[in-house]
Backbone as JSON Lines, residues from 0, in Angstrom:
{"i":0,"aa":"M","n":[188.07,106.42,133.05],"ca":[188.49,107.81,133.08],"c":[189.1,108.22,131.74]}
{"i":1,"aa":"K","n":[189.89,107.31,131.15],"ca":[190.55,107.64,129.89],"c":[189.54,107.77,128.76]}
{"i":2,"aa":"K","n":[188.49,106.92,128.78],"ca":[187.46,107.01,127.75],"c":[186.69,108.32,127.89]}
{"i":3,"aa":"L","n":[186.52,108.79,129.11],"ca":[185.86,110.07,129.34],"c":[186.68,111.2,128.73]}
{"i":4,"aa":"F","n":[187.98,111.14,128.89],"ca":[188.87,112.15,128.32],"c":[188.72,112.19,126.8]}
{"i":5,"aa":"C","n":[188.67,111.02,126.16],"ca":[188.53,110.95,124.71],"c":[187.15,111.42,124.26]}
{"i":6,"aa":"S","n":[186.13,111.14,125.05],"ca":[184.79,111.57,124.65],"c":[184.63,113.08,124.74]}
{"i":7,"aa":"I","n":[185.38,113.72,125.62],"ca":[185.3,115.17,125.77],"c":[186.22,115.87,124.77]}
{"i":8,"aa":"F","n":[187.47,115.47,124.72],"ca":[188.47,116.17,123.92],"c":[188.77,115.52,122.58]}
{"i":9,"aa":"G","n":[188.33,114.3,122.38],"ca":[188.63,113.57,121.14],"c":[189.86,112.71,121.33]}
{"i":10,"aa":"H","n":[190.05,111.82,120.37],"ca":[191.18,110.88,120.44],"c":[192.47,111.56,120.02]}
{"i":11,"aa":"H","n":[193.57,111.07,120.56],"ca":[194.9,111.53,120.18],"c":[195.63,110.33,119.6]}
{"i":12,"aa":"Y","n":[195.61,110.21,118.27],"ca":[196.17,109.05,117.6],"c":[197.65,109.22,117.32]}
{"i":13,"aa":"S","n":[198.37,108.13,117.47],"ca":[199.77,108.08,117.05],"c":[199.93,106.85,116.15]}
{"i":14,"aa":"V","n":[200.87,106.92,115.23],"ca":[201.08,105.83,114.28],"c":[201.63,104.63,115.03]}
{"i":15,"aa":"S","n":[200.95,103.5,114.9],"ca":[201.44,102.29,115.55],"c":[202.1,101.35,114.54]}
{"i":16,"aa":"K","n":[201.74,101.5,113.25],"ca":[202.32,100.61,112.25],"c":[202.2,101.26,110.87]}
{"i":17,"aa":"N","n":[203.29,101.25,110.11],"ca":[203.27,101.7,108.72],"c":[203.06,100.47,107.85]}
{"i":18,"aa":"V","n":[201.91,100.4,107.2],"ca":[201.61,99.27,106.33],"c":[202.26,99.5,104.97]}
{"i":19,"aa":"T","n":[201.95,100.63,104.34],"ca":[202.59,101.08,103.1],"c":[202.88,102.56,103.27]}
{"i":20,"aa":"L","n":[203.26,103.22,102.2],"ca":[203.49,104.65,102.29],"c":[202.2,105.42,102.58]}
{"i":21,"aa":"H","n":[201.07,104.9,102.11],"ca":[199.81,105.62,102.24],"c":[198.88,105.04,103.28]}
{"i":22,"aa":"I","n":[199.08,103.82,103.7],"ca":[198.2,103.17,104.66],"c":[198.95,102.94,105.95]}
{"i":23,"aa":"K","n":[198.37,103.43,107.04],"ca":[198.98,103.32,108.36],"c":[197.92,102.86,109.36]}
{"i":24,"aa":"E","n":[198.38,102.28,110.44],"ca":[197.5,101.93,111.55],"c":[197.82,102.87,112.7]}
{"i":25,"aa":"Y","n":[196.79,103.36,113.35],"ca":[196.93,104.31,114.43],"c":[196.32,103.75,115.71]}
{"i":26,"aa":"K","n":[196.82,104.24,116.84],"ca":[196.29,103.82,118.14],"c":[196.16,105.07,119.02]}
{"i":27,"aa":"C","n":[195.03,105.19,119.71],"ca":[194.82,106.33,120.6],"c":[195.73,106.19,121.82]}
{"i":28,"aa":"V","n":[196.39,107.25,122.15],"ca":[197.33,107.25,123.28],"c":[196.59,107.05,124.59]}
{"i":29,"aa":"H","n":[195.38,107.56,124.68],"ca":[194.65,107.54,125.95],"c":[193.83,106.28,126.17]}
{"i":30,"aa":"C","n":[192.98,105.91,125.18],"ca":[192.05,104.79,125.41],"c":[192.44,103.52,124.68]}
{"i":31,"aa":"G","n":[193.39,103.58,123.74],"ca":[193.85,102.39,123.05],"c":[193.03,102.0,121.84]}
{"i":32,"aa":"R","n":[192.11,102.85,121.4],"ca":[191.3,102.55,120.21],"c":[192.2,102.5,118.99]}
{"i":33,"aa":"E","n":[192.01,101.48,118.14],"ca":[192.83,101.31,116.95],"c":[192.02,101.61,115.71]}
{"i":34,"aa":"V","n":[192.61,102.38,114.8],"ca":[191.98,102.72,113.53],"c":[193.02,102.57,112.42]}
{"i":35,"aa":"T","n":[192.55,102.56,111.18],"ca":[193.43,102.49,110.03],"c":[192.85,103.36,108.93]}
{"i":36,"aa":"T","n":[193.68,103.72,107.97],"ca":[193.18,104.49,106.84],"c":[192.54,103.54,105.84]}
{"i":37,"aa":"D","n":[191.43,103.98,105.27],"ca":[190.74,103.15,104.28],"c":[191.12,103.6,102.87]}
{"i":38,"aa":"V","n":[190.4,103.1,101.87],"ca":[190.7,103.36,100.48],"c":[190.64,104.86,100.16]}
{"i":39,"aa":"S","n":[189.69,105.56,100.74],"ca":[189.54,106.98,100.44],"c":[190.36,107.87,101.36]}
{"i":40,"aa":"G","n":[191.13,107.3,102.28],"ca":[192.0,108.07,103.15],"c":[191.38,108.45,104.48]}
{"i":41,"aa":"N","n":[190.17,108.01,104.74],"ca":[189.5,108.29,106.0],"c":[189.89,107.24,107.05]}
{"i":42,"aa":"L","n":[189.71,107.59,108.31],"ca":[190.01,106.65,109.39],"c":[188.83,105.72,109.61]}
{"i":43,"aa":"S","n":[189.11,104.42,109.68],"ca":[188.1,103.41,109.94],"c":[188.55,102.57,111.13]}
{"i":44,"aa":"T","n":[187.59,102.1,111.9],"ca":[187.9,101.23,113.04],"c":[188.6,99.97,112.53]}
{"i":45,"aa":"L","n":[189.65,99.59,113.21],"ca":[190.46,98.44,112.8],"c":[189.78,97.15,113.23]}
{"i":46,"aa":"T","n":[189.15,96.49,112.28],"ca":[188.47,95.22,112.52],"c":[189.43,94.08,112.17]}
{"i":47,"aa":"P","n":[189.13,92.86,112.58],"ca":[189.99,91.73,112.2],"c":[190.11,91.58,110.68]}
{"i":48,"aa":"E","n":[189.05,91.89,109.96],"ca":[189.1,91.81,108.5],"c":[190.08,92.85,107.93]}
{"i":49,"aa":"L","n":[190.02,94.08,108.45],"ca":[190.96,95.1,107.98],"c":[192.39,94.79,108.4]}
{"i":50,"aa":"Q","n":[192.58,94.18,109.56],"ca":[193.92,93.77,109.99],"c":[194.48,92.76,109.01]}
{"i":51,"aa":"D","n":[193.66,91.81,108.59],"ca":[194.07,90.81,107.61],"c":[194.45,91.46,106.28]}
{"i":52,"aa":"I","n":[193.63,92.39,105.83],"ca":[193.9,93.1,104.58],"c":[195.21,93.88,104.69]}
{"i":53,"aa":"N","n":[195.4,94.58,105.8],"ca":[196.63,95.36,105.98],"c":[197.86,94.46,106.02]}
{"i":54,"aa":"H","n":[197.73,93.29,106.65],"ca":[198.86,92.36,106.72],"c":[199.23,91.87,105.32]}
{"i":55,"aa":"T","n":[198.23,91.54,104.51],"ca":[198.47,91.1,103.15],"c":[199.1,92.2,102.31]}
{"i":56,"aa":"L","n":[198.57,93.43,102.42],"ca":[199.14,94.56,101.7],"c":[200.59,94.81,102.09]}
{"i":57,"aa":"E","n":[200.87,94.69,103.37],"ca":[202.23,94.92,103.86],"c":[203.2,93.89,103.27]}
{"i":58,"aa":"S","n":[202.79,92.63,103.23],"ca":[203.69,91.6,102.69],"c":[203.91,91.79,101.2]}
{"i":59,"aa":"I","n":[202.87,92.15,100.45],"ca":[203.03,92.42,99.01],"c":[203.93,93.63,98.8]}
{"i":60,"aa":"Y","n":[203.71,94.69,99.59],"ca":[204.51,95.91,99.48],"c":[205.99,95.63,99.76]}
{"i":61,"aa":"R","n":[206.27,94.86,100.8],"ca":[207.66,94.54,101.13],"c":[208.33,93.71,100.04]}
{"i":62,"aa":"K","n":[207.64,92.71,99.53],"ca":[208.2,91.87,98.47],"c":[208.5,92.68,97.23]}
{"i":63,"aa":"R","n":[207.58,93.56,96.86],"ca":[207.76,94.38,95.67],"c":[208.95,95.33,95.82]}
{"i":64,"aa":"H","n":[209.1,95.95,96.97],"ca":[210.19,96.91,97.17],"c":[211.53,96.21,97.38]}
{"i":65,"aa":"Q","n":[211.54,95.01,97.93],"ca":[212.8,94.28,98.05],"c":[213.29,93.87,96.68]}
{"i":66,"aa":"A","n":[212.38,93.46,95.81],"ca":[212.75,93.05,94.47],"c":[213.26,94.24,93.65]}
{"i":67,"aa":"S","n":[212.63,95.4,93.81],"ca":[213.06,96.56,93.04],"c":[214.4,97.1,93.53]}
{"i":68,"aa":"Q","n":[214.71,96.94,94.82],"ca":[215.98,97.39,95.35],"c":[217.11,96.47,94.91]}
{"i":69,"aa":"Q","n":[216.83,95.19,94.76],"ca":[217.86,94.25,94.34],"c":[218.21,94.46,92.87]}
{"i":70,"aa":"V","n":[217.25,94.82,92.04],"ca":[217.48,95.04,90.61],"c":[218.24,96.33,90.39]}
{"i":71,"aa":"A","n":[217.93,97.35,91.15],"ca":[218.54,98.68,90.95],"c":[219.95,98.76,91.42]}
């Protein structure tokens, strides 16, 4: 039933995870479909490969910002 709702009205995405300031992971409130922003800013289906990339980006982003906050 929920997939029918999304097929008629479209997905209603909410942010499930902030990877960086520009890259986020989204999840549909109704059907649970997960997407992420790609290099050009478009939404792409969240594959295991993209999850791995996002995890790596998040760890690099956190390390870089922790180091810059400690210096400042």
